[in-house]
XYZ file of C-alpha atoms in Angstrom:
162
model
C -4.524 63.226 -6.716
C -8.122 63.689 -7.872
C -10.588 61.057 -6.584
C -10.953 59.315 -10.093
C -7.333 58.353 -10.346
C -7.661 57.020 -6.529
C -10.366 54.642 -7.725
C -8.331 54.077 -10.739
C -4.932 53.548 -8.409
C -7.053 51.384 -6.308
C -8.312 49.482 -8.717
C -5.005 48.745 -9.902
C -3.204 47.779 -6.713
C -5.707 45.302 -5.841
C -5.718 43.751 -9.817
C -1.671 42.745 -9.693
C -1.778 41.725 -5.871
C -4.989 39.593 -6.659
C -6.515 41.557 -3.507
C -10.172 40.661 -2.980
C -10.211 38.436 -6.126
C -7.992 35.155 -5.548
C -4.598 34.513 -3.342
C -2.070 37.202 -3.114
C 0.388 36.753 -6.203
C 2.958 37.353 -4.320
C 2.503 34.342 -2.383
C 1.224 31.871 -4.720
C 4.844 30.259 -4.358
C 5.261 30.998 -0.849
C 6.466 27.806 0.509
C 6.837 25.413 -2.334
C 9.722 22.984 -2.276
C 11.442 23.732 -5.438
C 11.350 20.038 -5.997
C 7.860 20.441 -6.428
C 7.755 23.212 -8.777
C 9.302 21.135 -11.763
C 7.115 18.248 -12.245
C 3.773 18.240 -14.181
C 0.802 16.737 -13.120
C -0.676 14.009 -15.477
C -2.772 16.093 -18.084
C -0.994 19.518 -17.683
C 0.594 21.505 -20.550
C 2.984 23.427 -17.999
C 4.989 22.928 -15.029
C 4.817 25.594 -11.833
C 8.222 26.924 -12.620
C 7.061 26.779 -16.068
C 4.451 29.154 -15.563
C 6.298 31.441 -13.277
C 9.075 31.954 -16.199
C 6.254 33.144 -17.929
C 4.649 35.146 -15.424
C 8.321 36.738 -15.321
C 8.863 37.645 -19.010
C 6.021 39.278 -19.569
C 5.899 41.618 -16.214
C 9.424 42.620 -17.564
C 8.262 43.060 -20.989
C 5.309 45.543 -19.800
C 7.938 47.321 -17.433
C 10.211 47.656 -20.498
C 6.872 49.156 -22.463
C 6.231 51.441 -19.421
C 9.790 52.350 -19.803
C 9.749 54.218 -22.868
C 11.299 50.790 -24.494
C 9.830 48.883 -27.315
C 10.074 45.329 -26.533
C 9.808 42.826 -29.073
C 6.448 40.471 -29.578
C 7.548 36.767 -29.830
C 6.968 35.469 -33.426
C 4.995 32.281 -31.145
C 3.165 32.151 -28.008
C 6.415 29.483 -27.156
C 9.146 32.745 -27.298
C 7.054 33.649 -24.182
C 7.546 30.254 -22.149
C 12.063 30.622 -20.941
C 13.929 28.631 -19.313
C 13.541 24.430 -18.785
C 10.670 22.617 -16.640
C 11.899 22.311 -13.679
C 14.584 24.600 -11.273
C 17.890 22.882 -11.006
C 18.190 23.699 -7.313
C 17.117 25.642 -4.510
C 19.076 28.394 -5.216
C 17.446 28.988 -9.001
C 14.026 28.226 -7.443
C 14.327 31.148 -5.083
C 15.619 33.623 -7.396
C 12.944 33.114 -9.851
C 10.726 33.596 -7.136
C 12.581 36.953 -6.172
C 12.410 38.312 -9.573
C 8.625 37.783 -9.933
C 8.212 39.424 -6.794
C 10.175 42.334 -7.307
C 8.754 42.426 -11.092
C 5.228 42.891 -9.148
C 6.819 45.699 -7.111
C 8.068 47.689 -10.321
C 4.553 46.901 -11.986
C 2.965 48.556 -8.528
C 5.660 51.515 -8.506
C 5.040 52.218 -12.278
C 1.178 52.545 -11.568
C 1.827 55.338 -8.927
C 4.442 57.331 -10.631
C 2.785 57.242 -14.235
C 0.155 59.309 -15.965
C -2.003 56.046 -16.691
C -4.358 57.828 -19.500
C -1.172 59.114 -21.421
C -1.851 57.776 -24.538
C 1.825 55.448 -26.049
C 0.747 54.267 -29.515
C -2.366 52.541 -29.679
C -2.372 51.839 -25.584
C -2.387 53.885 -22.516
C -0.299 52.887 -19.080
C -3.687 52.049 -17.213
C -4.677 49.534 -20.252
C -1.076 47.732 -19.938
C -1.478 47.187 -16.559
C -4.857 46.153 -16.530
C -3.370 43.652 -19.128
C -0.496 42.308 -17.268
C -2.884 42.148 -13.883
C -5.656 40.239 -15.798
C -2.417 37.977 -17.477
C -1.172 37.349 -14.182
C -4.022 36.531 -12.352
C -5.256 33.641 -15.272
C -1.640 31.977 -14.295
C -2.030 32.770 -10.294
C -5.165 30.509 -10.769
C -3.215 27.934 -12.769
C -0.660 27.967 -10.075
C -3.058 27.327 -6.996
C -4.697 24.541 -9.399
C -0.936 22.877 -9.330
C -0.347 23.172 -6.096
C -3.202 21.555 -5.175
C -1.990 18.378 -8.340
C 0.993 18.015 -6.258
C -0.812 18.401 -2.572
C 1.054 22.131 -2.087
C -1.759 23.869 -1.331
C -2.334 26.218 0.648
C 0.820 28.215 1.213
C 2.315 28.673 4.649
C 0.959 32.176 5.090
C -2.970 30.372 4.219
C -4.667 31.128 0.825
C -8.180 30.541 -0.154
C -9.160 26.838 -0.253
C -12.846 26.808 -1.473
């Protein structure tokens, strides 16, 4: 691996794990109560399980793009938001929270075993992923902000609190 696509790879790992920038995405849920994760704060458009459905259907939607598929675009920005406001119990909670984490693994494995300046249509691998990290860091924020709403914040394993 030349030292450009190191830098590249680098750059990468550290924009969908949020390293040096905010809290790890991976751990932005780290320790919520699920019972916490459905209610909205006065004011806010989205609940936390809200916004990790969403987090969720568009890391699968790039993976199916870096797949060879062609996944379709919602006809509205709503087509993007799944699944109800709140978890119904633990159990759906947890496995939401799985799935975004192992979505984040694919995203990381695709970066390493991809030619990321391989032009696909009108977008390269390294431009999709740049997307999805810069996506899911915008909603890692929105998350933390939440948290803090419902007095979640910080997450057993510590996040930043300035």
């Amino acid at each position: 691996m030349n030292s450009e696509r190191k830098t590249v790879a680098k750059a990468l790992r550290c924009a969908l794990s949020g390293e040096g920038a905010h809290a790890p995405a991976e751990t932005a849920f780290e320790g919520l109560e699920w019972q916490l994760a459905g209610g909205r704060p006065q004011e806010t458009q989205h609940s936390i399980f809200q916004v990790l459905n969403h987090l969720i259907y568009w890391n699968e939607w790039v993976l199916d793009w870096l797949d060879g598929k062609k996944p379709a675009i919602p006809r509205h920005a709503s087509g993007s938001w799944p699944g109800g406001a709140a978890p119904g119990d633990r159990q759906e909670w947890d496995q939401a929270v799985e799935r975004f984490s192992k979505g984040l693994q694919e995203l990381h494995r695709r970066e390493q075993d991809r030619d990321l300046f391989e032009k696909r249509g009108k977008k390269t691998p390294l431009e999709m992923l740049q997307t999805i990290a810069s996506h899911n860091s915008y909603h890692i924020g929105q998350v933390v902000l939440l948290r803090r709403l419902v007095g979640s914040w910080p997450p057993p394993s510590g996040g930043l609190t300035w």
